[in-house]
Coordinates of C-alpha atoms in Angstrom, one line a residue:
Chain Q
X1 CA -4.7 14.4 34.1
X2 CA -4.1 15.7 30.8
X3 CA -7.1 16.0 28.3
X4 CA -6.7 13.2 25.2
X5 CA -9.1 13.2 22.6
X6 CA -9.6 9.5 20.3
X7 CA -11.6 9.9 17.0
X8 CA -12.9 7.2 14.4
X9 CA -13.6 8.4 10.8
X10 CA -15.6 6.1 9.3
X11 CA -15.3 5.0 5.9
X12 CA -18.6 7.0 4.5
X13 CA -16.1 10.2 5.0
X14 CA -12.9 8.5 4.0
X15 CA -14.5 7.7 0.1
X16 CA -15.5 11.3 0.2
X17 CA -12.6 13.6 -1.3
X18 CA -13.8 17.1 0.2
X19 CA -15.9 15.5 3.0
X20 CA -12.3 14.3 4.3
X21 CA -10.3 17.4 3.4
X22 CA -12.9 19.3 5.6
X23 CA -12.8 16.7 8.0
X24 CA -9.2 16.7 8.9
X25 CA -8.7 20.2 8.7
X26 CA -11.1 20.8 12.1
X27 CA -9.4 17.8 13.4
X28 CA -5.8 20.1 12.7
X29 CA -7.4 22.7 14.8
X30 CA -8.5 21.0 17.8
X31 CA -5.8 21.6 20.2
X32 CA -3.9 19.3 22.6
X33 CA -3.6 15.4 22.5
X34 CA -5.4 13.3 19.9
X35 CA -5.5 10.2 17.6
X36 CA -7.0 9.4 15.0
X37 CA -8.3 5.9 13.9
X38 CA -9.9 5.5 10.4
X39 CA -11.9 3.0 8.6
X40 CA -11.1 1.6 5.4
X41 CA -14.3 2.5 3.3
X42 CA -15.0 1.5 -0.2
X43 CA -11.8 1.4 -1.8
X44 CA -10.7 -1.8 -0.3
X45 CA -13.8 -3.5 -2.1
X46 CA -13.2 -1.2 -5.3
X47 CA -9.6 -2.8 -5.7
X48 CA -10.6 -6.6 -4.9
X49 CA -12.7 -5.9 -8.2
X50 CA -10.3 -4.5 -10.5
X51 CA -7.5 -7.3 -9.5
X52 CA -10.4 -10.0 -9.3
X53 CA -10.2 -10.9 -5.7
X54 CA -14.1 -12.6 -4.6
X55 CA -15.2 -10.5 -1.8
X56 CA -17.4 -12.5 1.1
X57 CA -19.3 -10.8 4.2
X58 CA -20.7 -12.1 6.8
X59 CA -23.2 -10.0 8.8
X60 CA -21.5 -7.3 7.6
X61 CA -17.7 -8.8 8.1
X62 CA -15.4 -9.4 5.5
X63 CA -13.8 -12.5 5.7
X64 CA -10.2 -11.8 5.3
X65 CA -8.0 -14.3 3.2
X66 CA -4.2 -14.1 2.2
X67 CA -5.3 -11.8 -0.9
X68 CA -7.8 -10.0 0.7
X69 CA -5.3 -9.5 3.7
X70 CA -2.7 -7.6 1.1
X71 CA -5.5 -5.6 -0.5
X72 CA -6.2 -4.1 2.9
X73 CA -2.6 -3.8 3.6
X74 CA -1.9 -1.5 0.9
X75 CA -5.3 0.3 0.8
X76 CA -5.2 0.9 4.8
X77 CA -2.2 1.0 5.6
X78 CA -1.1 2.5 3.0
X79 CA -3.5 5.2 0.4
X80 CA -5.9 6.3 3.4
X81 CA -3.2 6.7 5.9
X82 CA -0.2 8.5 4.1
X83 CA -3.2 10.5 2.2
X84 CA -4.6 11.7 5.7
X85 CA -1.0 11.4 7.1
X86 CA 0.4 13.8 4.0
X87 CA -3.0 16.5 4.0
X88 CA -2.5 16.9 8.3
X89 CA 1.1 17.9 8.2
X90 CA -0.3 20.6 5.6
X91 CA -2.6 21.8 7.8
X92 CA 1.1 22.0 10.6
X93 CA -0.7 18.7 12.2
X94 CA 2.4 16.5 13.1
X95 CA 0.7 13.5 12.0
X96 CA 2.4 9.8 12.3
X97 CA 0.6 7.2 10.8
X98 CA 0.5 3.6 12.4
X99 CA -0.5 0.0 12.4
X100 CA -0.6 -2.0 16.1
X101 CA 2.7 -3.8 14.1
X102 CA 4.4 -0.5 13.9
X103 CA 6.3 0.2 17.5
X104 CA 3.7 -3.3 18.5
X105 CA 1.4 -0.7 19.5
X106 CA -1.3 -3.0 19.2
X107 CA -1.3 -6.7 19.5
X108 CA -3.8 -9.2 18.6
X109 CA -4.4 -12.6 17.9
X110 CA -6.6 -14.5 15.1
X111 CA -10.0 -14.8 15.6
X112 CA -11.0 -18.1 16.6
X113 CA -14.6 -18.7 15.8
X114 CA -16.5 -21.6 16.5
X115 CA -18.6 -21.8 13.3
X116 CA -17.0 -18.9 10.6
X117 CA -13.8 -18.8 9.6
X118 CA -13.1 -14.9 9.4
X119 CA -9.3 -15.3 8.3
X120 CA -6.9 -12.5 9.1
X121 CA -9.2 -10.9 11.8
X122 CA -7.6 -10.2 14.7
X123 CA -9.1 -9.0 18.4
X124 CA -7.2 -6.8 20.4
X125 CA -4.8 -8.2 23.5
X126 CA -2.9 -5.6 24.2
X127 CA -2.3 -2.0 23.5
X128 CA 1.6 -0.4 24.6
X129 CA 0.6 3.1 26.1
X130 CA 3.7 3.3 26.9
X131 CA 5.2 4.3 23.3
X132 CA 2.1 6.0 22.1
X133 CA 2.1 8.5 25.3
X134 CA 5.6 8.7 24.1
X135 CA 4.8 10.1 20.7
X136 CA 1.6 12.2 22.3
X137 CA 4.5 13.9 25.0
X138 CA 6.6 14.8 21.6
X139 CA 3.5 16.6 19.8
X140 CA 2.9 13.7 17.4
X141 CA -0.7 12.6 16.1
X142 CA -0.9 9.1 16.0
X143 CA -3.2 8.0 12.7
X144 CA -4.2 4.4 12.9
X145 CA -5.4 2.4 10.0
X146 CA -7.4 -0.5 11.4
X147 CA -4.5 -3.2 11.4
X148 CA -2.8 -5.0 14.2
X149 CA -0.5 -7.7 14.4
X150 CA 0.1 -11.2 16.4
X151 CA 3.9 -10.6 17.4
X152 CA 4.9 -13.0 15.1
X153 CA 4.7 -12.0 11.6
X154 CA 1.1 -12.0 10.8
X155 CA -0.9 -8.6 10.4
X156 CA -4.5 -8.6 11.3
X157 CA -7.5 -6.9 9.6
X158 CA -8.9 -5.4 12.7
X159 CA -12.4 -3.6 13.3
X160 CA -12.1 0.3 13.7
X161 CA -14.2 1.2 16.3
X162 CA -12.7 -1.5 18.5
X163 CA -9.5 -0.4 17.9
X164 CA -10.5 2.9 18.9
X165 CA -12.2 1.8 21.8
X166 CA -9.1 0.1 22.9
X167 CA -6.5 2.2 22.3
X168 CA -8.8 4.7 24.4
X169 CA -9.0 2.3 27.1
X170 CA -5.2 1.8 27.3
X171 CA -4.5 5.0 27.5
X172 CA -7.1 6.1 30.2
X173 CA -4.7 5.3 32.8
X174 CA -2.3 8.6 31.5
X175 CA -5.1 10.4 30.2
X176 CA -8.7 11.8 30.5
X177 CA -9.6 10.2 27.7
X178 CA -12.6 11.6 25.7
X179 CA -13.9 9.0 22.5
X180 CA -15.5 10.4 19.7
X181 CA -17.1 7.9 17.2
X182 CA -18.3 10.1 14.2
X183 CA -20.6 8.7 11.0
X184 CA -23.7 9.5 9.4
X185 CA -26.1 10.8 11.5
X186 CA -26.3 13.8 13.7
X187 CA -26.0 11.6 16.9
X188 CA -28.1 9.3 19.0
X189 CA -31.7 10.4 17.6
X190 CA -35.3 9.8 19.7
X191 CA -37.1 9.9 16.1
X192 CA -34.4 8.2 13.5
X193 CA -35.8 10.1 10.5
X194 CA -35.8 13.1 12.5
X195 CA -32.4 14.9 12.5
X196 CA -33.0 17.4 14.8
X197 CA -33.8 14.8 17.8
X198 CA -30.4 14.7 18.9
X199 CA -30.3 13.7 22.2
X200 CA -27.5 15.8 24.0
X201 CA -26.6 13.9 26.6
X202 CA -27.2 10.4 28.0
X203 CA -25.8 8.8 31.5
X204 CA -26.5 5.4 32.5
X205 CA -30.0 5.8 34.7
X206 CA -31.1 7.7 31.3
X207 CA -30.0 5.0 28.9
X208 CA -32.3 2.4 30.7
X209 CA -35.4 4.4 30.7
X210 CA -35.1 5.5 26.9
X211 CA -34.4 1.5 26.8
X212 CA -37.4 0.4 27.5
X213 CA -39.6 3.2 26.6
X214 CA -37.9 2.0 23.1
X215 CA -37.1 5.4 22.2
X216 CA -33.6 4.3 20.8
X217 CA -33.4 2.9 17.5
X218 CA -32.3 -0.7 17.5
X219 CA -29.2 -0.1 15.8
X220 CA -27.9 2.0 18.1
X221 CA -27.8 -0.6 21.0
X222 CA -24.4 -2.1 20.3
X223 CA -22.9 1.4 19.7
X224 CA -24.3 2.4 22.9
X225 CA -23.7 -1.0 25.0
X226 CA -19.8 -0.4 23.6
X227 CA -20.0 3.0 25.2
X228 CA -21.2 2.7 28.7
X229 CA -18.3 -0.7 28.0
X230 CA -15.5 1.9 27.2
X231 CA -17.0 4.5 30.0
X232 CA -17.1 1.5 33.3
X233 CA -13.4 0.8 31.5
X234 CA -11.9 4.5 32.6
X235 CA -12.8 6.5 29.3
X236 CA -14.0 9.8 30.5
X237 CA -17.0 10.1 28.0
X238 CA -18.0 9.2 24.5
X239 CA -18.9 11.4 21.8
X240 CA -21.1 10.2 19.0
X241 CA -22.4 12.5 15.9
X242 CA -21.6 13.6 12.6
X243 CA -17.7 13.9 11.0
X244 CA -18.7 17.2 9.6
X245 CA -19.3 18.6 13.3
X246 CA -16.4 17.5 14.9
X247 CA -15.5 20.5 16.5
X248 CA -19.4 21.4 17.4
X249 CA -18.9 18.0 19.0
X250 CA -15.5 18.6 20.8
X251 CA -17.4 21.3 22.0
X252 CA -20.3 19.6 23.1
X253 CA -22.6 22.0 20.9
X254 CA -23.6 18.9 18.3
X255 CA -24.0 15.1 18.6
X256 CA -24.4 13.0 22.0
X257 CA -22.4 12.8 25.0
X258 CA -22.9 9.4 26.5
X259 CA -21.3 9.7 30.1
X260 CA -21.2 7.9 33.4
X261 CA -23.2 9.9 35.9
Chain Z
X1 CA 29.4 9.5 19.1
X2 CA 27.3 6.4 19.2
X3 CA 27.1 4.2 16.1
X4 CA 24.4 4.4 13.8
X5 CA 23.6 2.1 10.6
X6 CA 21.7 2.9 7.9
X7 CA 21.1 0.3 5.7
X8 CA 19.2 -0.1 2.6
X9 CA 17.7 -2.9 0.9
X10 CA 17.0 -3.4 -2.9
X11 CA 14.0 -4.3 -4.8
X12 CA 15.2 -7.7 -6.0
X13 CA 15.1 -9.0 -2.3
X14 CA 11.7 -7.6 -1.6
X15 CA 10.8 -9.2 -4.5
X16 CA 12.0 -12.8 -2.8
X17 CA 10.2 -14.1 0.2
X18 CA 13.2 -16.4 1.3
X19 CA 15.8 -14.0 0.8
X20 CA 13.6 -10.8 2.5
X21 CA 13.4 -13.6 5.5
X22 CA 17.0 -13.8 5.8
X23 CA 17.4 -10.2 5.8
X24 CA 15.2 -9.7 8.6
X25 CA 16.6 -11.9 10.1
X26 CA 19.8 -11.0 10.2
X27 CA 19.4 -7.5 10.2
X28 CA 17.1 -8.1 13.4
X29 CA 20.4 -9.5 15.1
X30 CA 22.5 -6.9 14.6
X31 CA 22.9 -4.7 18.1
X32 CA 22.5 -0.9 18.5
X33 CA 21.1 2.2 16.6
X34 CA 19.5 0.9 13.3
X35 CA 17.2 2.6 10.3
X36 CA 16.1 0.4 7.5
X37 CA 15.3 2.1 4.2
X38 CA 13.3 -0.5 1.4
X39 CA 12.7 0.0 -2.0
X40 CA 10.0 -1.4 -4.2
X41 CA 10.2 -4.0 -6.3
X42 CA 8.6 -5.6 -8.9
X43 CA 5.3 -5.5 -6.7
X44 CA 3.6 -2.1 -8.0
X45 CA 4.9 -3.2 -11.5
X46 CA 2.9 -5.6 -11.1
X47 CA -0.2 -4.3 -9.3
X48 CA 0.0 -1.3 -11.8
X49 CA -0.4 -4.3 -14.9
X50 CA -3.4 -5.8 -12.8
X51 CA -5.2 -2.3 -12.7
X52 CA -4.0 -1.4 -16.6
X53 CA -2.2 1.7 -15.3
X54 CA 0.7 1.7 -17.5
X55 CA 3.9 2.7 -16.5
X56 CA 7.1 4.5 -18.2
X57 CA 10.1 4.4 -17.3
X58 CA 12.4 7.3 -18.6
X59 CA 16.4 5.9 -18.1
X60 CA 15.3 3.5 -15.5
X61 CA 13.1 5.9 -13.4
X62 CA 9.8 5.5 -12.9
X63 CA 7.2 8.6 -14.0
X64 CA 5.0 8.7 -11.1
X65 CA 1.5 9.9 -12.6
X66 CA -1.2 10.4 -10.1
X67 CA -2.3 6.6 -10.6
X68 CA 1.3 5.7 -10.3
X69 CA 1.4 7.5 -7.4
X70 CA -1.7 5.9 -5.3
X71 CA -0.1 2.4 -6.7
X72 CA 3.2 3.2 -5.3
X73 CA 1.5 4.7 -2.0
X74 CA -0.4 1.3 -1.7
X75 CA 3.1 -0.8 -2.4
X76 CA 5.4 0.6 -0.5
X77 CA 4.3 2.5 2.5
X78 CA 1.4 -0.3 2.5
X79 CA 2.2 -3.8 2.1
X80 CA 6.3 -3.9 1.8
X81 CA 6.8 -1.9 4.8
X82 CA 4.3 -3.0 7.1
X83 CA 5.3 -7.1 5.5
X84 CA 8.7 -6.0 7.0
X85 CA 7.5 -4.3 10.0
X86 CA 5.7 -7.2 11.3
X87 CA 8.3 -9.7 10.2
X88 CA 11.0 -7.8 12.5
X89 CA 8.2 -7.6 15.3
X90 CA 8.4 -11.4 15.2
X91 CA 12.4 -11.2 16.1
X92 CA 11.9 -8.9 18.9
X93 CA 13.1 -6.0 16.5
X94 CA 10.5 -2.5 17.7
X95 CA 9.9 -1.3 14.0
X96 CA 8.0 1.6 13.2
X97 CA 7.5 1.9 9.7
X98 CA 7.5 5.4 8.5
X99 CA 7.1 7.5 4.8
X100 CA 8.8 11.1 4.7
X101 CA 5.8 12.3 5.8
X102 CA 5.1 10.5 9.2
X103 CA 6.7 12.9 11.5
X104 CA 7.2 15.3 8.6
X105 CA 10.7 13.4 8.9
X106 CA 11.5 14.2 5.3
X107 CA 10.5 16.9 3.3
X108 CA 11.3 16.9 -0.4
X109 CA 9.7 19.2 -3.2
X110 CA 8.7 17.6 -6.6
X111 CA 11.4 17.4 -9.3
X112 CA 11.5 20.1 -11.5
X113 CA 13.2 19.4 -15.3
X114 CA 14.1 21.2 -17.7
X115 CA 13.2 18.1 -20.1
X116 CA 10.9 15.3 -19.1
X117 CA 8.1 15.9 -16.5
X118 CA 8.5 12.8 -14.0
X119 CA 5.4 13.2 -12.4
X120 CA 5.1 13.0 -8.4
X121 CA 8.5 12.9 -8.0
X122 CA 10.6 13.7 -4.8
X123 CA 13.8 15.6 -4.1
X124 CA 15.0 15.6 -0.5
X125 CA 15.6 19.2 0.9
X126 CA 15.4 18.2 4.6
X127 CA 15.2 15.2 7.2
X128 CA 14.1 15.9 10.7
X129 CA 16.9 14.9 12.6
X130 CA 15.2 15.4 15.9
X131 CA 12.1 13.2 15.3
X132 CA 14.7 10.2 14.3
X133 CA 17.2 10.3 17.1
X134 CA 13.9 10.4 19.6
X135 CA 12.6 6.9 18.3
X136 CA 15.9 5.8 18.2
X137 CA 17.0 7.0 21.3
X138 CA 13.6 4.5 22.6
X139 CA 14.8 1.7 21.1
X140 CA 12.5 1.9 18.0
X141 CA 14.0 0.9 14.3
X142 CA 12.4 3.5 11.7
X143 CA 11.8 1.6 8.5
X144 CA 11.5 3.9 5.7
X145 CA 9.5 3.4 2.8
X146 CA 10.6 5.4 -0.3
X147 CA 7.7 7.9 -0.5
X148 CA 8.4 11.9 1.1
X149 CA 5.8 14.7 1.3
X150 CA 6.2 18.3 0.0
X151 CA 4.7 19.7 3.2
X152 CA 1.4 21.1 1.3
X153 CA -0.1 17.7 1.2
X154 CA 1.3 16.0 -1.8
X155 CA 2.8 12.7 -1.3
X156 CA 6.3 12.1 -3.4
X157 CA 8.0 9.2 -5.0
X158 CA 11.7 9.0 -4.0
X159 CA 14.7 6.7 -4.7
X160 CA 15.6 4.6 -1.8
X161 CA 19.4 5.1 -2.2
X162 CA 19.1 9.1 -2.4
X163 CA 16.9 9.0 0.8
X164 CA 18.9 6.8 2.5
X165 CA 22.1 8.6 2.2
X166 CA 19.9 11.6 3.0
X167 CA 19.1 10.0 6.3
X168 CA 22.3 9.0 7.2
X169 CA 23.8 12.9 5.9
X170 CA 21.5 14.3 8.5
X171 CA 22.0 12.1 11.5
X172 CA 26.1 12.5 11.0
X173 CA 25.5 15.0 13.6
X174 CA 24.1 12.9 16.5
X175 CA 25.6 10.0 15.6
X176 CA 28.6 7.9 13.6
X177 CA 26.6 6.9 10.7
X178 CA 27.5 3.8 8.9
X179 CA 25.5 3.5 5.8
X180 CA 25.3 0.5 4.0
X181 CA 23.7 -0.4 0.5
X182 CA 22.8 -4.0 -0.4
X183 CA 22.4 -4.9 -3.9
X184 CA 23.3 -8.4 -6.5
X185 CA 27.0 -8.2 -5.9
X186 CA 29.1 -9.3 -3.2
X187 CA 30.7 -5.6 -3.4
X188 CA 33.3 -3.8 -5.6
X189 CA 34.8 -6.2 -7.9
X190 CA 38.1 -5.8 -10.2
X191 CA 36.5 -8.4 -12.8
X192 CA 33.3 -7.8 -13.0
X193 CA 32.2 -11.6 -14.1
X194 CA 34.2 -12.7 -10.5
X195 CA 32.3 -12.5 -7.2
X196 CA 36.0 -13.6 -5.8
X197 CA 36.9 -10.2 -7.3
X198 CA 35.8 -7.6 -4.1
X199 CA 38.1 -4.9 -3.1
X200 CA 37.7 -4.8 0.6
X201 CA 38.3 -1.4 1.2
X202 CA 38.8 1.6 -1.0
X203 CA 39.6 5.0 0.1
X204 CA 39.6 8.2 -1.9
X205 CA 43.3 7.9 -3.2
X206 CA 42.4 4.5 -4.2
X207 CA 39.7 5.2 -6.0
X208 CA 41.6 7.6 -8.1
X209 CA 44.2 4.4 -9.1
X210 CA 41.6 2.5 -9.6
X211 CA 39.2 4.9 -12.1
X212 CA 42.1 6.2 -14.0
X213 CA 43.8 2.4 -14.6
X214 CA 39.8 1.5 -15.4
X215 CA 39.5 -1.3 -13.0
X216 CA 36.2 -0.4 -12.2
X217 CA 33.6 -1.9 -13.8
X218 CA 31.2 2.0 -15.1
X219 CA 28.3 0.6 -13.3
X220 CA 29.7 1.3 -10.4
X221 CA 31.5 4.7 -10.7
X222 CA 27.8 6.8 -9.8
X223 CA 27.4 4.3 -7.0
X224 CA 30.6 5.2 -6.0
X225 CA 30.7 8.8 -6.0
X226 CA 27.7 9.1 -4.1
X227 CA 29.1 7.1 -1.5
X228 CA 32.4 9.7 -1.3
X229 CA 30.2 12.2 -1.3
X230 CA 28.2 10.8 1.6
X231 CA 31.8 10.7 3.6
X232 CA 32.1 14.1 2.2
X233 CA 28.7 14.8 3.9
X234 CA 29.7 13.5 7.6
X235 CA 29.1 9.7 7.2
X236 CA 31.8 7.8 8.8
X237 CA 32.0 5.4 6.1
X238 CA 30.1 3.5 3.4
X239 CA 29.6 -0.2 3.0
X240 CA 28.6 -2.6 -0.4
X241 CA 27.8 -5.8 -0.5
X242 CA 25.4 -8.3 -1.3
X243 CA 22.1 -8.0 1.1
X244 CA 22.2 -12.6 2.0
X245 CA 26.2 -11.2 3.8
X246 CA 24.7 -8.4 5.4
X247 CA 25.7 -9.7 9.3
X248 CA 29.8 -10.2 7.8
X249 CA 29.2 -6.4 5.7
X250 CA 28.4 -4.9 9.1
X251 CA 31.7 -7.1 10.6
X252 CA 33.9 -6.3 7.6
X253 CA 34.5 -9.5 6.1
X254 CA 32.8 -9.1 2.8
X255 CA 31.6 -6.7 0.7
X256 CA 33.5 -2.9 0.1
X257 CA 33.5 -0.7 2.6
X258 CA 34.8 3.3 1.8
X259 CA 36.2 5.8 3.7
X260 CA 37.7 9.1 4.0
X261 CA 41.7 8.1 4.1

């Protein structure tokens, strides 16, 4: 099977001007299959101010009402994807950028939550592999912004790691797939003030001993639980570490490499 | 040569949620090869008062200033076109919304004048013929928002009609464009203050009569000669009419429809 590379920016790079720039021009130079999903960052919660739009969060959520919905909408789907859309092709990257509405690439359906009403949040049903292997077989680069839609008319604020996961998922069955989830730190660290603890690799036996040694920081659980998910789901391997080494990761010279065996 | 329509709506339906229904709608009915092109709207008007960007307008066009531009990037290829790619998702109509630079599937360079500096402003050199008649040749409906790219990462402002009649110029080799422009009027009318008034067809001899005896209302004349010069171009034939008629347009029983003889 061909080789397929999925890769979150989050939105710590995205508010960055040259941190991107660099950014997508390694992604330009990484050769063969790949999409790109990105996070929204700041600029979502920089316009809700200017246009007086009352932000909520929950545990770190953002509750999504009609307003808040449009804001996203236009900063998502529209600034950070046509400006990373726009710098690609100038680096001859033939970028297409996408929401699950565009070609129903990814369909969803409102969160339904026993206790918080999250608004326009939508989890993931279904991803169409069909027309995005499509677009991969043509040379295109699909670029998500995190936004799906419920087939009938409503879009969906949609987390980007998820969205990566499952789009990787999907598309395991065509591909190897190999998921890369960059952000701040240099990758899954023993000592989390300690940059140069990277650990390299980590299978499954592995994961439970530094488990319950408690040599992972807590807040790399859920990443890591989402990975060995994404891995038992058909995703070749996942790659965690820092947007500023992602071809040292590619390359397995930087971050961690969580993988099966 | 298979049939192709273009067809492109105007701001003053995006601007009404009923009537942009209706569109949808019915443009969602009609069968075969389709490409929708949208224009703006009152929308980044608006957003741009919200954010105290302020705007000029030099003859009706809109200098796009780097503000401008990010407000025009968040209207357009944000909320209009993915609001109309999810609303056609919802009638079983496979949308992909699309700028110029998705696909690099138009290329423009930014508007050089001897006079007035317009800003981030696009004119169309080429549309990527290939990358269209491969979604459409899947099924998929490209919806273009008005925005291009210059290649070199620069995203351009672009007037909906020009880049629709672009579109359709360029895919007159694959296919037997039909290329119709919705706007207020039910089409070419003799007297101007009757919608009853609509001259169902008009050819180039025609129009001749009809400029020289001044039964055409000068409003009308620039619309006009772009839509000869599209037939000029290799576009079978043009259509006008109101956008709420746009099923009987596409059957020929209202608006104006132009062609070569």
């Amino acid at each position: 099977m061909d080789k397929l590379y999925i890769i979150k920016i989050g939105g710590n790079v995205i508010d960055e001007d040259e941190a991107l720039a660099d950014f997508l021009k390694q992604f330009s130079t990484l050769s063969g299959r790949k999409i790109l999903v990105h996070g929204g960052g700041k600029l979502a919660t920089r316009l809700a101010d200017q246009i007086q739009v009352p932000q909520t969060m929950i545990e770190g959520r953002r509750v999504t009402d009609f307003e808040t919905l449009r804001i996203i909408t236009m900063v998502y789907a529209g600034l950070v994807n046509k400006t990373i859309v726009s710098a690609l092709q100038s680096h001859h990257c033939n970028a297409v950028g996408l929401t699950g509405a565009d070609g129903n690439s990814v369909l969803a359906h409102k969160r339904e939550h026993p206790i918080t009403d999250y608004g326009f949040v939508g989890d993931i049903d279904t991803v169409d592999h069909s027309f995005l292997s499509h677009l991969l077989e043509q040379g295109l680069v699909p670029v998500f912004a995190p936004i799906t839609h419920n087939g009938k008319g409503q879009l969906l604020n949609t987390n980007a790691d998820t969205m990566a996961q499952e789009i990787a998922r999907a598309l395991s069955k065509t591909y190897q797939t190999i998921l890369v989830f960059t952000f701040e730190k240099a990758g899954v660290l023993t000592d989390v003030k300690d940059e140069n603890s990277v650990i390299a690799v980590i299978t499954r036996s592995e994961y439970q001993k530094l488990k319950s040694g408690d040599k992972i920081f807590a807040g790399m659980i859920p990443k890591l639980d989402n990975a060995f998910r994404a891995i038992d789901e058909g995703v070749n391997r996942v790659i965690i570490g820092k947007a500023a080494d992602l071809v040292e990761l590619i390359n397995g010279n930087a971050g961690t490499t969580i993988t099966h065996a």
